[in-house]
Amino acid sequence: MRNLKLAGHVGFDTLPDQLVSKSVQCGFNFNILCVGETGLGKSTLMDSLFNTSFESNPSPHSLSGVKLKSHTYELQESNVKLKLTLVDTIGYGDQVNKEESFKPVVDYIDAQFEAYLQEELKIKRQLATFHDTRIHVCLYFICPTGHGLKSLDLVCMKKLDNKVNIIPVIAKADTISKPELMRFKTKIMSELAANGVQIYQFPVDDEAVAEMNLSMNAHFPFAVCGSTDFIRVGNKMVRARQYPWGTVQVENENHCDFVKLREMLIRTNMEDLRETTHIRHYEIYRRLRLEQMGFSDLDSDNKPQSFQQTYEHKRQLLRMELQQKEDEMRQQFVIRVKEKETELKEAEKELQSRFDRLKKEHAEEKRKLDEAKKRLEDNQNELVKRRQQLLTQSTGTLGHGTLTLGKNKKK
Ligand code: GTP
Ligand code: MG
């Protein structure tokens, strides 16, 4: 490539402005997932972060499993529109057996990736207007026990760390003393490292924010508190929690890390969270899903192959598979027909032998009947003959008979 110098103003230096204007017109979207045990202050923190009041109902502790609930809101600040989706866990950590608690969370994240992938794979895709619900950040609420992480936390974060940007936060941080909090933070970080859990790191490649992000990376996990109540401090109304011994101001950096979290999450790194979701987490999901579907950038000889080639190859394989199945079915059909033929032949043979036997029996019966008939006829003839003889005898002796009879009478 050659470097050329322009002789005057051309105007493509307005390209970044065009981009900004286009993006502002389209609006932005940001999706937050809050994972944490029931009543840890998830909804209160969201209200505090966006300085509004989102709809939320306290969850019961009696659910048999973990569920996820999402709400989408349209927010506007100056002329920038933000479509914000808040997803909350319901019943997290409430079951006796918590082994499967992470599963609904993982499934939810995957389902959002899948919906985006399906839109991307459509012939007529509408990604510009598609409501992208992929989770950009997961705020993981840690119980302020002061004793380190629960196994539920470690297992869940480990399952999520290659699917989403995890930012761990210590919930209700106003319930732990300052020295305890320092120890708690160190313990959590060493437990995460020992278990190989990768949490989100604020980017340090942009000079403008590198220094701040670097120092904020050292503040993990943020110890936050939230409130829906306001008190007057000076001439300002501020979010605060009031206790008999004093007041915790949510936005006071000496009281908690709420401001740091808001600064990092919303004001400095929102775009990086969106970008990391797309280019890292979604990319991993997409690659695995496409490989699962049988697509690959390399063929069996490790040579590059295009989508078209993979498709043709798969079609060829499918055709061969079908042909093989057809052949097998045909062979089976022939075998079955032959088997049926032999079965029929055997049945026919048996029928024939039964018929022969019956014929023989019939002939024997007939012969016996004929003999009996003949005997009967002979007997009949004999009888007729004897009758005639008797008749002739009786006519011959009729006169004598009278005599005989007379004689007999006399007698
Ligand atoms: P579910 O949605 O029911 O799981 O609860 P959640 O995690 O959304 O908690 P929610 O915000 O409803 O708060 C539960 C209770 O904790 C409420 O009484 C809040 O006032 C209180 N709470 C919220 N944030 C804090 C906090 O930072 N510190 C303290 N001490 N209490 C808090
Ligand atoms: Mg809630």
mmCIF file of C-alpha atoms in Angstrom, residues 30-193:
data_model
loop_
_atom_site.group_PDB
_atom_site.id
_atom_site.type_symbol
_atom_site.label_atom_id
_atom_site.label_comp_id
_atom_site.label_asym_id
_atom_site.label_seq_id
_atom_site.Cartn_x
_atom_site.Cartn_y
_atom_site.Cartn_z
ATOM 1 C CA PHE A 30 -27.494 -3.458 27.703
ATOM 2 C CA ASN A 31 -28.373 -6.617 29.564
ATOM 3 C CA ILE A 32 -27.494 -7.239 33.198
ATOM 4 C CA LEU A 33 -27.881 -10.533 34.996
ATOM 5 C CA CYS A 34 -28.020 -10.419 38.812
ATOM 6 C CA VAL A 35 -27.137 -13.734 40.418
ATOM 7 C CA GLY A 36 -27.423 -13.942 44.172
ATOM 8 C CA GLU A 37 -29.268 -15.467 47.056
ATOM 9 C CA THR A 38 -32.786 -14.329 47.851
ATOM 10 C CA GLY A 39 -32.949 -10.998 49.679
ATOM 11 C CA LEU A 40 -29.306 -10.001 49.123
ATOM 12 C CA GLY A 41 -30.305 -6.590 47.769
ATOM 13 C CA LYS A 42 -30.230 -7.249 44.005
ATOM 14 C CA SER A 43 -33.321 -5.212 43.163
ATOM 15 C CA THR A 44 -32.338 -2.378 45.516
ATOM 16 C CA LEU A 45 -28.894 -2.157 43.895
ATOM 17 C CA MET A 46 -30.423 -1.968 40.396
ATOM 18 C CA ASP A 47 -32.732 0.835 41.522
ATOM 19 C CA SER A 48 -29.737 2.638 43.043
ATOM 20 C CA LEU A 49 -27.521 2.112 39.949
ATOM 21 C CA PHE A 50 -30.026 3.520 37.453
ATOM 22 C CA ASN A 51 -31.515 6.013 39.890
ATOM 23 C CA THR A 52 -35.028 4.838 39.259
ATOM 24 C CA SER A 53 -37.547 2.388 40.592
ATOM 25 C CA PHE A 54 -37.839 -0.853 38.601
ATOM 26 C CA GLU A 55 -40.732 -3.193 39.228
ATOM 27 C CA SER A 56 -39.756 -5.968 41.641
ATOM 28 C CA ASN A 57 -41.422 -8.263 44.124
ATOM 29 C CA PRO A 58 -39.626 -10.043 46.959
ATOM 30 C CA SER A 59 -39.079 -13.718 46.113
ATOM 31 C CA PRO A 60 -40.312 -16.502 48.376
ATOM 32 C CA HIS A 61 -37.755 -18.813 49.979
ATOM 33 C CA SER A 62 -39.794 -21.929 49.296
ATOM 34 C CA LEU A 63 -39.158 -22.565 45.591
ATOM 35 C CA SER A 64 -38.077 -26.076 44.628
ATOM 36 C CA GLY A 65 -35.645 -24.786 42.004
ATOM 37 C CA VAL A 66 -33.935 -21.682 40.669
ATOM 38 C CA LYS A 67 -35.767 -19.581 38.085
ATOM 39 C CA LEU A 68 -34.787 -16.533 36.066
ATOM 40 C CA LYS A 69 -36.999 -13.560 35.381
ATOM 41 C CA SER A 70 -36.285 -10.779 32.933
ATOM 42 C CA HIS A 71 -37.716 -7.320 32.483
ATOM 43 C CA THR A 72 -36.879 -4.919 29.680
ATOM 44 C CA TYR A 73 -37.071 -1.167 30.093
ATOM 45 C CA GLU A 74 -36.575 1.758 27.703
ATOM 46 C CA LEU A 75 -34.453 4.457 29.341
ATOM 47 C CA GLN A 76 -33.339 7.785 27.968
ATOM 48 C CA GLU A 77 -30.580 10.098 29.147
ATOM 49 C CA SER A 78 -30.037 13.283 27.087
ATOM 50 C CA ASN A 79 -30.737 12.034 23.571
ATOM 51 C CA VAL A 80 -29.314 8.538 24.139
ATOM 52 C CA LYS A 81 -31.848 5.722 24.270
ATOM 53 C CA LEU A 82 -30.993 2.575 26.170
ATOM 54 C CA LYS A 83 -32.963 -0.647 26.064
ATOM 55 C CA LEU A 84 -32.064 -2.168 29.407
ATOM 56 C CA THR A 85 -32.848 -5.778 30.292
ATOM 57 C CA LEU A 86 -32.517 -6.811 33.922
ATOM 58 C CA VAL A 87 -32.487 -10.517 34.638
ATOM 59 C CA ASP A 88 -32.850 -11.726 38.200
ATOM 60 C CA THR A 89 -32.439 -15.124 39.810
ATOM 61 C CA ILE A 90 -35.390 -16.252 41.905
ATOM 62 C CA GLY A 91 -34.939 -18.830 44.634
ATOM 63 C CA TYR A 92 -31.145 -18.978 44.222
ATOM 64 C CA GLY A 93 -29.523 -20.704 47.202
ATOM 65 C CA ASP A 94 -32.869 -21.598 48.808
ATOM 66 C CA GLN A 95 -32.804 -25.348 48.116
ATOM 67 C CA VAL A 96 -31.343 -27.952 50.468
ATOM 68 C CA ASN A 97 -29.496 -29.513 47.542
ATOM 69 C CA LYS A 98 -27.822 -26.661 45.672
ATOM 70 C CA GLU A 99 -25.817 -28.814 43.266
ATOM 71 C CA GLU A 100 -27.922 -27.896 40.217
ATOM 72 C CA SER A 101 -28.499 -24.235 41.131
ATOM 73 C CA PHE A 102 -26.104 -22.974 38.466
ATOM 74 C CA LYS A 103 -27.856 -24.878 35.660
ATOM 75 C CA PRO A 104 -30.839 -22.572 35.027
ATOM 76 C CA VAL A 105 -28.404 -19.636 34.913
ATOM 77 C CA VAL A 106 -26.109 -21.359 32.385
ATOM 78 C CA ASP A 107 -29.126 -22.463 30.329
ATOM 79 C CA TYR A 108 -30.514 -18.930 30.277
ATOM 80 C CA ILE A 109 -27.235 -17.462 29.029
ATOM 81 C CA ASP A 110 -26.919 -20.180 26.369
ATOM 82 C CA ALA A 111 -30.516 -19.651 25.242
ATOM 83 C CA GLN A 112 -29.810 -15.968 24.554
ATOM 84 C CA PHE A 113 -26.666 -16.880 22.560
ATOM 85 C CA GLU A 114 -28.669 -19.484 20.642
ATOM 86 C CA ALA A 115 -31.407 -16.969 19.761
ATOM 87 C CA TYR A 116 -28.772 -14.588 18.376
ATOM 88 C CA LEU A 117 -27.027 -17.391 16.453
ATOM 89 C CA GLN A 118 -30.318 -18.504 14.891
ATOM 90 C CA GLU A 119 -30.987 -14.941 13.764
ATOM 91 C CA GLU A 120 -27.466 -14.735 12.336
ATOM 92 C CA LEU A 121 -27.946 -17.995 10.401
ATOM 93 C CA LYS A 122 -31.242 -16.907 8.818
ATOM 94 C CA ILE A 123 -31.267 -16.152 5.081
ATOM 95 C CA LYS A 124 -33.234 -12.957 5.759
ATOM 96 C CA ARG A 125 -31.661 -11.764 8.966
ATOM 97 C CA GLN A 126 -32.576 -8.565 10.749
ATOM 98 C CA LEU A 127 -29.788 -8.119 13.233
ATOM 99 C CA ALA A 128 -30.176 -4.341 13.280
ATOM 100 C CA THR A 129 -33.690 -4.571 14.719
ATOM 101 C CA PHE A 130 -33.242 -7.908 16.521
ATOM 102 C CA HIS A 131 -33.683 -7.606 20.281
ATOM 103 C CA ASP A 132 -30.292 -8.856 21.431
ATOM 104 C CA THR A 133 -30.767 -10.355 24.891
ATOM 105 C CA ARG A 134 -27.241 -11.735 25.304
ATOM 106 C CA ILE A 135 -26.047 -11.034 28.838
ATOM 107 C CA HIS A 136 -23.338 -8.364 28.865
ATOM 108 C CA VAL A 137 -22.506 -8.551 32.540
ATOM 109 C CA CYS A 138 -23.267 -10.846 35.439
ATOM 110 C CA LEU A 139 -23.233 -9.156 38.818
ATOM 111 C CA TYR A 140 -22.557 -11.977 41.231
ATOM 112 C CA PHE A 141 -23.823 -11.048 44.713
ATOM 113 C CA ILE A 142 -21.669 -12.483 47.490
ATOM 114 C CA CYS A 143 -23.224 -12.936 50.906
ATOM 115 C CA PRO A 144 -21.484 -10.609 53.454
ATOM 116 C CA THR A 145 -20.460 -13.419 55.796
ATOM 117 C CA GLY A 146 -16.846 -12.319 56.194
ATOM 118 C CA HIS A 147 -15.877 -15.967 55.894
ATOM 119 C CA GLY A 148 -15.069 -16.289 52.214
ATOM 120 C CA LEU A 149 -17.027 -17.818 49.351
ATOM 121 C CA LYS A 150 -19.582 -20.586 49.638
ATOM 122 C CA SER A 151 -19.107 -23.600 47.401
ATOM 123 C CA LEU A 152 -22.309 -22.568 45.584
ATOM 124 C CA ASP A 153 -20.584 -19.303 44.608
ATOM 125 C CA LEU A 154 -17.417 -21.003 43.384
ATOM 126 C CA VAL A 155 -19.218 -23.701 41.403
ATOM 127 C CA CYS A 156 -21.574 -21.230 39.759
ATOM 128 C CA MET A 157 -18.906 -18.657 38.889
ATOM 129 C CA LYS A 158 -16.675 -21.408 37.457
ATOM 130 C CA LYS A 159 -19.524 -22.607 35.218
ATOM 131 C CA LEU A 160 -20.207 -19.053 34.036
ATOM 132 C CA ASP A 161 -16.747 -17.598 33.574
ATOM 133 C CA ASN A 162 -16.359 -18.503 29.881
ATOM 134 C CA LYS A 163 -19.917 -17.489 29.047
ATOM 135 C CA VAL A 164 -20.283 -14.065 30.589
ATOM 136 C CA ASN A 165 -18.373 -11.135 32.096
ATOM 137 C CA ILE A 166 -18.540 -11.739 35.835
ATOM 138 C CA ILE A 167 -18.256 -8.838 38.244
ATOM 139 C CA PRO A 168 -18.387 -10.098 41.829
ATOM 140 C CA VAL A 169 -19.898 -7.741 44.389
ATOM 141 C CA ILE A 170 -20.135 -8.055 48.139
ATOM 142 C CA ALA A 171 -23.780 -7.372 48.899
ATOM 143 C CA LYS A 172 -24.995 -5.367 51.909
ATOM 144 C CA ALA A 173 -21.428 -4.262 52.579
ATOM 145 C CA ASP A 174 -22.676 -1.933 55.318
ATOM 146 C CA THR A 175 -23.055 -5.009 57.530
ATOM 147 C CA ILE A 176 -19.266 -5.654 57.689
ATOM 148 C CA SER A 177 -16.697 -3.541 59.514
ATOM 149 C CA LYS A 178 -13.866 -1.887 57.536
ATOM 150 C CA PRO A 179 -10.967 -4.179 58.627
ATOM 151 C CA GLU A 180 -13.184 -7.240 58.217
ATOM 152 C CA LEU A 181 -14.122 -6.109 54.725
ATOM 153 C CA MET A 182 -10.461 -5.804 53.686
ATOM 154 C CA ARG A 183 -9.731 -9.342 54.867
ATOM 155 C CA PHE A 184 -12.947 -10.620 53.262
ATOM 156 C CA LYS A 185 -12.008 -9.076 49.893
ATOM 157 C CA THR A 186 -8.505 -10.605 49.967
ATOM 158 C CA LYS A 187 -9.911 -13.998 50.905
ATOM 159 C CA ILE A 188 -12.483 -13.932 48.098
ATOM 160 C CA MET A 189 -9.864 -12.992 45.512
ATOM 161 C CA SER A 190 -7.470 -15.720 46.631
ATOM 162 C CA GLU A 191 -10.271 -18.301 46.597
ATOM 163 C CA LEU A 192 -11.284 -17.255 43.075
ATOM 164 C CA ALA A 193 -7.663 -17.524 41.911
#
